[in-house]
PDB file of C-alpha atoms in Angstrom:
ATOM      1  CA  UNK A   6       0.000   0.000   0.000  1.00  0.00           C
ATOM      2  CA  UNK A   7       1.337   3.452  -0.900  1.00  0.00           C
ATOM      3  CA  UNK A   8       2.448   5.549   2.080  1.00  0.00           C
ATOM      4  CA  UNK A   9       0.144   8.407   2.996  1.00  0.00           C
ATOM      5  CA  UNK A  10       1.657  11.772   2.207  1.00  0.00           C
ATOM      6  CA  UNK A  11       2.320  14.058   5.174  1.00  0.00           C
ATOM      7  CA  UNK A  12       1.034  17.628   5.006  1.00  0.00           C
ATOM      8  CA  UNK A  13       1.770  20.447   7.442  1.00  0.00           C
ATOM      9  CA  UNK A  14      -0.819  23.254   7.555  1.00  0.00           C
ATOM     10  CA  UNK A  15       0.457  26.537   9.054  1.00  0.00           C
ATOM     11  CA  UNK A  16      -2.658  28.696   9.381  1.00  0.00           C
ATOM     12  CA  UNK A  17      -3.712  30.929  12.287  1.00  0.00           C
ATOM     13  CA  UNK A  18      -7.425  31.039  11.429  1.00  0.00           C
ATOM     14  CA  UNK A  19      -8.543  27.953  13.307  1.00  0.00           C
ATOM     15  CA  UNK A  20     -11.776  27.420  11.367  1.00  0.00           C
ATOM     16  CA  UNK A  21      -9.918  27.445   8.053  1.00  0.00           C
ATOM     17  CA  UNK A  22      -7.149  25.221   9.417  1.00  0.00           C
ATOM     18  CA  UNK A  23      -9.646  22.691  10.765  1.00  0.00           C
ATOM     19  CA  UNK A  24     -11.585  22.676   7.499  1.00  0.00           C
ATOM     20  CA  UNK A  25      -8.440  22.021   5.475  1.00  0.00           C
ATOM     21  CA  UNK A  26      -7.307  19.350   7.925  1.00  0.00           C
ATOM     22  CA  UNK A  27     -10.601  17.443   7.731  1.00  0.00           C
ATOM     23  CA  UNK A  28     -10.773  17.633   3.931  1.00  0.00           C
ATOM     24  CA  UNK A  29      -7.167  16.497   3.493  1.00  0.00           C
ATOM     25  CA  UNK A  30      -7.700  13.649   5.944  1.00  0.00           C
ATOM     26  CA  UNK A  31     -10.713  12.572   3.940  1.00  0.00           C
ATOM     27  CA  UNK A  32      -8.536  12.544   0.796  1.00  0.00           C
ATOM     28  CA  UNK A  33      -6.020  10.244   2.472  1.00  0.00           C
ATOM     29  CA  UNK A  34      -3.352  12.666   3.676  1.00  0.00           C
ATOM     30  CA  UNK A  35      -1.784  12.679   7.149  1.00  0.00           C
ATOM     31  CA  UNK A  36      -2.137  16.227   8.437  1.00  0.00           C
ATOM     32  CA  UNK A  37      -0.626  18.279  11.255  1.00  0.00           C
ATOM     33  CA  UNK A  38      -1.596  21.877  12.038  1.00  0.00           C
ATOM     34  CA  UNK A  39       0.296  24.838  13.521  1.00  0.00           C
ATOM     35  CA  UNK A  40      -1.539  28.066  14.400  1.00  0.00           C
ATOM     36  CA  UNK A  41       1.356  30.512  14.673  1.00  0.00           C
ATOM     37  CA  UNK A  42       4.543  31.179  12.769  1.00  0.00           C
ATOM     38  CA  UNK A  43       7.133  30.008  15.274  1.00  0.00           C
ATOM     39  CA  UNK A  44       5.333  26.752  16.007  1.00  0.00           C
ATOM     40  CA  UNK A  45       4.953  26.188  12.275  1.00  0.00           C
ATOM     41  CA  UNK A  46       8.630  26.801  11.579  1.00  0.00           C
ATOM     42  CA  UNK A  47       9.646  24.402  14.364  1.00  0.00           C
ATOM     43  CA  UNK A  48       7.418  21.649  12.987  1.00  0.00           C
ATOM     44  CA  UNK A  49       8.602  22.302   9.423  1.00  0.00           C
ATOM     45  CA  UNK A  50      12.270  22.061  10.367  1.00  0.00           C
ATOM     46  CA  UNK A  51      12.103  19.230  12.894  1.00  0.00           C
ATOM     47  CA  UNK A  52      10.058  16.763  10.824  1.00  0.00           C
ATOM     48  CA  UNK A  53       9.927  15.628   7.203  1.00  0.00           C
ATOM     49  CA  UNK A  54       6.857  16.649   5.173  1.00  0.00           C
ATOM     50  CA  UNK A  55       5.658  15.955   1.652  1.00  0.00           C
ATOM     51  CA  UNK A  56       3.933  19.347   1.495  1.00  0.00           C
ATOM     52  CA  UNK A  57       3.531  22.520   3.556  1.00  0.00           C
ATOM     53  CA  UNK A  58       0.469  24.763   3.228  1.00  0.00           C
ATOM     54  CA  UNK A  59       1.596  28.144   4.536  1.00  0.00           C
ATOM     55  CA  UNK A  60      -0.457  31.228   5.337  1.00  0.00           C
ATOM     56  CA  UNK A  61       1.353  34.541   4.765  1.00  0.00           C
ATOM     57  CA  UNK A  62      -0.178  36.552   7.622  1.00  0.00           C
ATOM     58  CA  UNK A  63       0.755  34.755  10.837  1.00  0.00           C
ATOM     59  CA  UNK A  64       1.359  35.812  14.444  1.00  0.00           C
ATOM     60  CA  UNK A  65       4.890  35.395  15.761  1.00  0.00           C
ATOM     61  CA  UNK A  66       6.623  35.021  12.400  1.00  0.00           C
ATOM     62  CA  UNK A  67       5.230  35.846   8.966  1.00  0.00           C
ATOM     63  CA  UNK A  68       4.898  33.348   6.169  1.00  0.00           C
ATOM     64  CA  UNK A  69       7.557  34.909   3.921  1.00  0.00           C
ATOM     65  CA  UNK A  70      10.215  34.572   6.614  1.00  0.00           C
ATOM     66  CA  UNK A  71       9.124  31.001   7.382  1.00  0.00           C
ATOM     67  CA  UNK A  72       9.386  30.153   3.691  1.00  0.00           C
ATOM     68  CA  UNK A  73      12.900  31.613   3.466  1.00  0.00           C
ATOM     69  CA  UNK A  74      14.097  29.694   6.518  1.00  0.00           C
ATOM     70  CA  UNK A  75      12.632  26.407   5.300  1.00  0.00           C
ATOM     71  CA  UNK A  76      14.217  26.889   1.881  1.00  0.00           C
ATOM     72  CA  UNK A  77      17.620  27.498   3.470  1.00  0.00           C
ATOM     73  CA  UNK A  78      17.593  23.883   4.684  1.00  0.00           C
ATOM     74  CA  UNK A  79      14.965  21.880   2.771  1.00  0.00           C
ATOM     75  CA  UNK A  80      13.272  21.513  -0.610  1.00  0.00           C
ATOM     76  CA  UNK A  81       9.872  20.586   0.811  1.00  0.00           C
ATOM     77  CA  UNK A  82       7.094  21.695  -1.600  1.00  0.00           C
ATOM     78  CA  UNK A  83       5.281  24.789  -0.284  1.00  0.00           C
ATOM     79  CA  UNK A  84       1.923  26.246  -1.307  1.00  0.00           C
ATOM     80  CA  UNK A  85       1.136  29.707   0.054  1.00  0.00           C
ATOM     81  CA  UNK A  86      -2.380  30.439   1.303  1.00  0.00           C
ATOM     82  CA  UNK A  87      -3.062  34.153   1.053  1.00  0.00           C
ATOM     83  CA  UNK A  88      -5.909  36.637   1.136  1.00  0.00           C
ATOM     84  CA  UNK A  89      -3.736  39.095  -0.768  1.00  0.00           C
ATOM     85  CA  UNK A  90      -4.383  39.668  -4.476  1.00  0.00           C
ATOM     86  CA  UNK A  91      -1.507  42.061  -5.220  1.00  0.00           C
ATOM     87  CA  UNK A  92       0.788  40.533  -7.843  1.00  0.00           C
ATOM     88  CA  UNK A  93       3.993  41.737  -6.202  1.00  0.00           C
ATOM     89  CA  UNK A  94       2.972  40.267  -2.833  1.00  0.00           C
ATOM     90  CA  UNK A  95       2.424  36.942  -4.556  1.00  0.00           C
ATOM     91  CA  UNK A  96       5.705  37.221  -6.439  1.00  0.00           C
ATOM     92  CA  UNK A  97       7.472  37.933  -3.135  1.00  0.00           C
ATOM     93  CA  UNK A  98       6.068  34.690  -1.784  1.00  0.00           C
ATOM     94  CA  UNK A  99       7.218  32.730  -4.811  1.00  0.00           C
ATOM     95  CA  UNK A 100      10.649  34.380  -4.703  1.00  0.00           C
ATOM     96  CA  UNK A 101      10.958  33.358  -1.067  1.00  0.00           C
ATOM     97  CA  UNK A 102      10.883  29.765  -2.242  1.00  0.00           C
ATOM     98  CA  UNK A 103       7.216  28.803  -2.470  1.00  0.00           C
ATOM     99  CA  UNK A 104       6.201  26.469  -5.299  1.00  0.00           C
ATOM    100  CA  UNK A 105       2.655  27.747  -5.756  1.00  0.00           C
ATOM    101  CA  UNK A 106      -0.039  29.854  -4.115  1.00  0.00           C
ATOM    102  CA  UNK A 107      -3.803  29.935  -3.789  1.00  0.00           C
ATOM    103  CA  UNK A 108      -5.838  33.003  -2.885  1.00  0.00           C
ATOM    104  CA  UNK A 109      -8.519  32.971  -0.206  1.00  0.00           C
ATOM    105  CA  UNK A 110     -11.360  32.287  -0.384  1.00  0.00           C
ATOM    106  CA  UNK A 111     -10.800  29.157  -2.448  1.00  0.00           C
ATOM    107  CA  UNK A 112     -12.779  26.054  -3.322  1.00  0.00           C
ATOM    108  CA  UNK A 113     -11.317  22.935  -1.722  1.00  0.00           C
ATOM    109  CA  UNK A 114     -11.392  21.239  -5.144  1.00  0.00           C
ATOM    110  CA  UNK A 115      -9.006  23.915  -6.471  1.00  0.00           C
ATOM    111  CA  UNK A 116      -6.630  23.316  -3.558  1.00  0.00           C
ATOM    112  CA  UNK A 117      -6.674  19.569  -4.246  1.00  0.00           C
ATOM    113  CA  UNK A 118      -5.942  20.253  -7.926  1.00  0.00           C
ATOM    114  CA  UNK A 119      -2.980  22.481  -7.010  1.00  0.00           C
ATOM    115  CA  UNK A 120      -1.638  19.800  -4.661  1.00  0.00           C
ATOM    116  CA  UNK A 121      -1.941  17.047  -7.275  1.00  0.00           C
ATOM    117  CA  UNK A 122      -0.262  19.255  -9.876  1.00  0.00           C
ATOM    118  CA  UNK A 123       2.595  20.065  -7.516  1.00  0.00           C
ATOM    119  CA  UNK A 124       3.185  16.412  -6.687  1.00  0.00           C
ATOM    120  CA  UNK A 125       3.241  15.569 -10.409  1.00  0.00           C
ATOM    121  CA  UNK A 126       5.938  18.203 -10.928  1.00  0.00           C
ATOM    122  CA  UNK A 127       8.066  17.157  -7.966  1.00  0.00           C
ATOM    123  CA  UNK A 128      11.265  15.590  -9.268  1.00  0.00           C
ATOM    124  CA  UNK A 129      12.336  12.379  -7.488  1.00  0.00           C
ATOM    125  CA  UNK A 130      15.774  12.438  -5.891  1.00  0.00           C
ATOM    126  CA  UNK A 131      16.793   9.288  -7.810  1.00  0.00           C
ATOM    127  CA  UNK A 132      15.984  10.642 -11.282  1.00  0.00           C
ATOM    128  CA  UNK A 133      18.595   9.885 -13.983  1.00  0.00           C
ATOM    129  CA  UNK A 134      21.277  12.526 -14.403  1.00  0.00           C
ATOM    130  CA  UNK A 135      20.862  14.735 -17.451  1.00  0.00           C
ATOM    131  CA  UNK A 136      23.417  16.209 -19.831  1.00  0.00           C
ATOM    132  CA  UNK A 137      24.437  19.824 -20.060  1.00  0.00           C
ATOM    133  CA  UNK A 138      22.198  22.121 -22.089  1.00  0.00           C
ATOM    134  CA  UNK A 139      23.606  25.037 -24.017  1.00  0.00           C
ATOM    135  CA  UNK A 140      21.992  27.817 -26.024  1.00  0.00           C
ATOM    136  CA  UNK A 141      23.795  30.856 -27.412  1.00  0.00           C
ATOM    137  CA  UNK A 142      25.694  32.358 -24.445  1.00  0.00           C
ATOM    138  CA  UNK A 143      23.954  30.163 -21.827  1.00  0.00           C
ATOM    139  CA  UNK A 144      25.076  26.844 -20.336  1.00  0.00           C
ATOM    140  CA  UNK A 145      22.824  24.881 -17.982  1.00  0.00           C
ATOM    141  CA  UNK A 146      24.027  22.006 -15.808  1.00  0.00           C
ATOM    142  CA  UNK A 147      20.764  20.109 -15.303  1.00  0.00           C
ATOM    143  CA  UNK A 148      22.054  17.976 -12.448  1.00  0.00           C
ATOM    144  CA  UNK A 149      23.699  20.720 -10.404  1.00  0.00           C
ATOM    145  CA  UNK A 150      21.153  23.352 -11.525  1.00  0.00           C
ATOM    146  CA  UNK A 151      23.961  25.766 -12.373  1.00  0.00           C
ATOM    147  CA  UNK A 152      23.339  28.387 -15.063  1.00  0.00           C
ATOM    148  CA  UNK A 153      26.196  30.284 -16.645  1.00  0.00           C
ATOM    149  CA  UNK A 154      26.054  33.335 -18.890  1.00  0.00           C
ATOM    150  CA  UNK A 155      29.310  33.506 -20.854  1.00  0.00           C
ATOM    151  CA  UNK A 156      30.940  31.320 -18.166  1.00  0.00           C
ATOM    152  CA  UNK A 157      29.709  33.606 -15.385  1.00  0.00           C
ATOM    153  CA  UNK A 158      27.369  31.838 -12.963  1.00  0.00           C
ATOM    154  CA  UNK A 159      23.869  33.320 -12.698  1.00  0.00           C
ATOM    155  CA  UNK A 160      21.640  32.754  -9.685  1.00  0.00           C
ATOM    156  CA  UNK A 161      18.001  31.949 -10.507  1.00  0.00           C
ATOM    157  CA  UNK A 162      15.097  31.252  -8.197  1.00  0.00           C
ATOM    158  CA  UNK A 163      13.397  27.883  -8.487  1.00  0.00           C
ATOM    159  CA  UNK A 164      10.538  29.388 -10.508  1.00  0.00           C
ATOM    160  CA  UNK A 165      12.855  31.318 -12.833  1.00  0.00           C
ATOM    161  CA  UNK A 166      14.828  28.118 -13.454  1.00  0.00           C
ATOM    162  CA  UNK A 167      11.662  26.157 -14.306  1.00  0.00           C
ATOM    163  CA  UNK A 168      10.510  28.908 -16.681  1.00  0.00           C
ATOM    164  CA  UNK A 169      13.902  28.935 -18.412  1.00  0.00           C
ATOM    165  CA  UNK A 170      13.739  25.164 -18.933  1.00  0.00           C
ATOM    166  CA  UNK A 171      10.338  25.457 -20.614  1.00  0.00           C
ATOM    167  CA  UNK A 172      11.737  28.033 -23.046  1.00  0.00           C
ATOM    168  CA  UNK A 173      14.831  25.914 -23.724  1.00  0.00           C
ATOM    169  CA  UNK A 174      12.693  22.882 -24.510  1.00  0.00           C
ATOM    170  CA  UNK A 175      10.597  24.948 -26.931  1.00  0.00           C
ATOM    171  CA  UNK A 176      13.176  26.913 -28.926  1.00  0.00           C
ATOM    172  CA  UNK A 177      11.512  28.916 -31.761  1.00  0.00           C
ATOM    173  CA  UNK A 178       8.041  27.934 -30.536  1.00  0.00           C
ATOM    174  CA  UNK A 179       5.730  30.774 -29.527  1.00  0.00           C
ATOM    175  CA  UNK A 180       4.376  30.100 -26.040  1.00  0.00           C
ATOM    176  CA  UNK A 181       1.268  31.862 -24.791  1.00  0.00           C
ATOM    177  CA  UNK A 182       1.074  33.085 -21.217  1.00  0.00           C
ATOM    178  CA  UNK A 183      -1.550  30.429 -20.557  1.00  0.00           C
ATOM    179  CA  UNK A 184       0.791  27.664 -21.769  1.00  0.00           C
ATOM    180  CA  UNK A 185       3.574  29.007 -19.558  1.00  0.00           C
ATOM    181  CA  UNK A 186       1.256  29.150 -16.541  1.00  0.00           C
ATOM    182  CA  UNK A 187       0.235  25.567 -17.126  1.00  0.00           C
ATOM    183  CA  UNK A 188       3.783  24.303 -17.746  1.00  0.00           C
ATOM    184  CA  UNK A 189       5.497  26.146 -14.899  1.00  0.00           C
ATOM    185  CA  UNK A 190       2.792  26.844 -12.336  1.00  0.00           C
ATOM    186  CA  UNK A 191       0.550  23.904 -13.172  1.00  0.00           C
ATOM    187  CA  UNK A 192      -2.714  25.751 -13.810  1.00  0.00           C
ATOM    188  CA  UNK A 193      -4.409  28.270 -16.061  1.00  0.00           C
ATOM    189  CA  UNK A 194      -6.084  31.405 -14.671  1.00  0.00           C
ATOM    190  CA  UNK A 195      -6.485  34.404 -16.940  1.00  0.00           C
ATOM    191  CA  UNK A 196      -6.257  37.014 -14.181  1.00  0.00           C
ATOM    192  CA  UNK A 197      -2.843  35.664 -13.122  1.00  0.00           C
ATOM    193  CA  UNK A 198      -1.103  35.701 -16.503  1.00  0.00           C
ATOM    194  CA  UNK A 199       0.663  38.954 -15.533  1.00  0.00           C
ATOM    195  CA  UNK A 200       2.757  36.861 -13.121  1.00  0.00           C
ATOM    196  CA  UNK A 201       4.348  35.350 -16.251  1.00  0.00           C
ATOM    197  CA  UNK A 202       5.288  38.842 -17.488  1.00  0.00           C
ATOM    198  CA  UNK A 203       6.997  39.598 -14.173  1.00  0.00           C
ATOM    199  CA  UNK A 204       9.096  36.439 -14.342  1.00  0.00           C
ATOM    200  CA  UNK A 205      10.046  36.945 -17.983  1.00  0.00           C
ATOM    201  CA  UNK A 206      11.379  40.386 -16.996  1.00  0.00           C
ATOM    202  CA  UNK A 207      13.412  38.750 -14.224  1.00  0.00           C
ATOM    203  CA  UNK A 208      14.917  36.253 -16.669  1.00  0.00           C
ATOM    204  CA  UNK A 209      15.773  38.913 -19.217  1.00  0.00           C
ATOM    205  CA  UNK A 210      17.510  41.012 -16.573  1.00  0.00           C
ATOM    206  CA  UNK A 211      19.626  38.060 -15.425  1.00  0.00           C
ATOM    207  CA  UNK A 212      20.323  36.280 -18.715  1.00  0.00           C
ATOM    208  CA  UNK A 213      20.556  38.863 -21.508  1.00  0.00           C
ATOM    209  CA  UNK A 214      23.907  40.304 -22.545  1.00  0.00           C
ATOM    210  CA  UNK A 215      24.207  44.110 -22.351  1.00  0.00           C
ATOM    211  CA  UNK A 216      23.501  45.693 -25.736  1.00  0.00           C
ATOM    212  CA  UNK A 217      22.241  42.460 -27.319  1.00  0.00           C
ATOM    213  CA  UNK A 218      18.687  41.615 -28.288  1.00  0.00           C
ATOM    214  CA  UNK A 219      16.860  39.674 -25.596  1.00  0.00           C
ATOM    215  CA  UNK A 220      16.898  35.905 -26.009  1.00  0.00           C
ATOM    216  CA  UNK A 221      13.221  35.919 -24.943  1.00  0.00           C
ATOM    217  CA  UNK A 222      11.198  37.947 -27.409  1.00  0.00           C
ATOM    218  CA  UNK A 223       7.689  39.284 -26.958  1.00  0.00           C
ATOM    219  CA  UNK A 224       5.070  38.297 -29.533  1.00  0.00           C
ATOM    220  CA  UNK A 225       2.538  41.071 -29.132  1.00  0.00           C
ATOM    221  CA  UNK A 226      -0.929  39.844 -28.252  1.00  0.00           C
ATOM    222  CA  UNK A 227       0.228  36.237 -27.991  1.00  0.00           C
ATOM    223  CA  UNK A 228       3.118  35.512 -25.620  1.00  0.00           C
ATOM    224  CA  UNK A 229       6.846  34.860 -25.810  1.00  0.00           C
ATOM    225  CA  UNK A 230       9.403  32.930 -27.829  1.00  0.00           C
ATOM    226  CA  UNK A 231      13.056  32.047 -27.269  1.00  0.00           C
ATOM    227  CA  UNK A 232      15.051  32.280 -30.511  1.00  0.00           C
TER     228      UNK A 232
END
């Protein structure tokens, strides 16, 4: 029998936390709950989890700081739960190391879909090693996750790295924002396609050579292409 996946819910609103706990239990997950930031961080660091559901606004220690501290030591998948709808707040959460987010209020079916999508995209530790990728002035070591621009190492966030890989696997193919959302974030939501624009700007800033044309070009009204 397959082992039940362990989920840690860090959420200070007790009614929401209890609701999520009961629904996840019903779906076959083992669930633990923490109601403040410091308790949540302790549980996250002291035990091994398959997934952490993390609220941003927490007493004691906020969700962004918890995410940063977890990421400094572990690669546990993290989904942010947030009532915020500002794009930059959400980007800050993703840049802190979160893998995905869901805005409150949400349907429990959407949360389950996000969780399933995240688990599908989680790379096993024992996956076969992959060869180096190279494109123009970029070199990517797939195993070590090291990106170099003209032999100078470039630091990318996890999400930026995943977006770059999608472009590299689709050279000369125009990719819509919806395709990129589905491939990198695992879902399609029209109101969130501007998150893609933010991350493309990040990649251009880090990867393009000064004075050269960007390796990621905008196709007006459609999306982006790497060529």
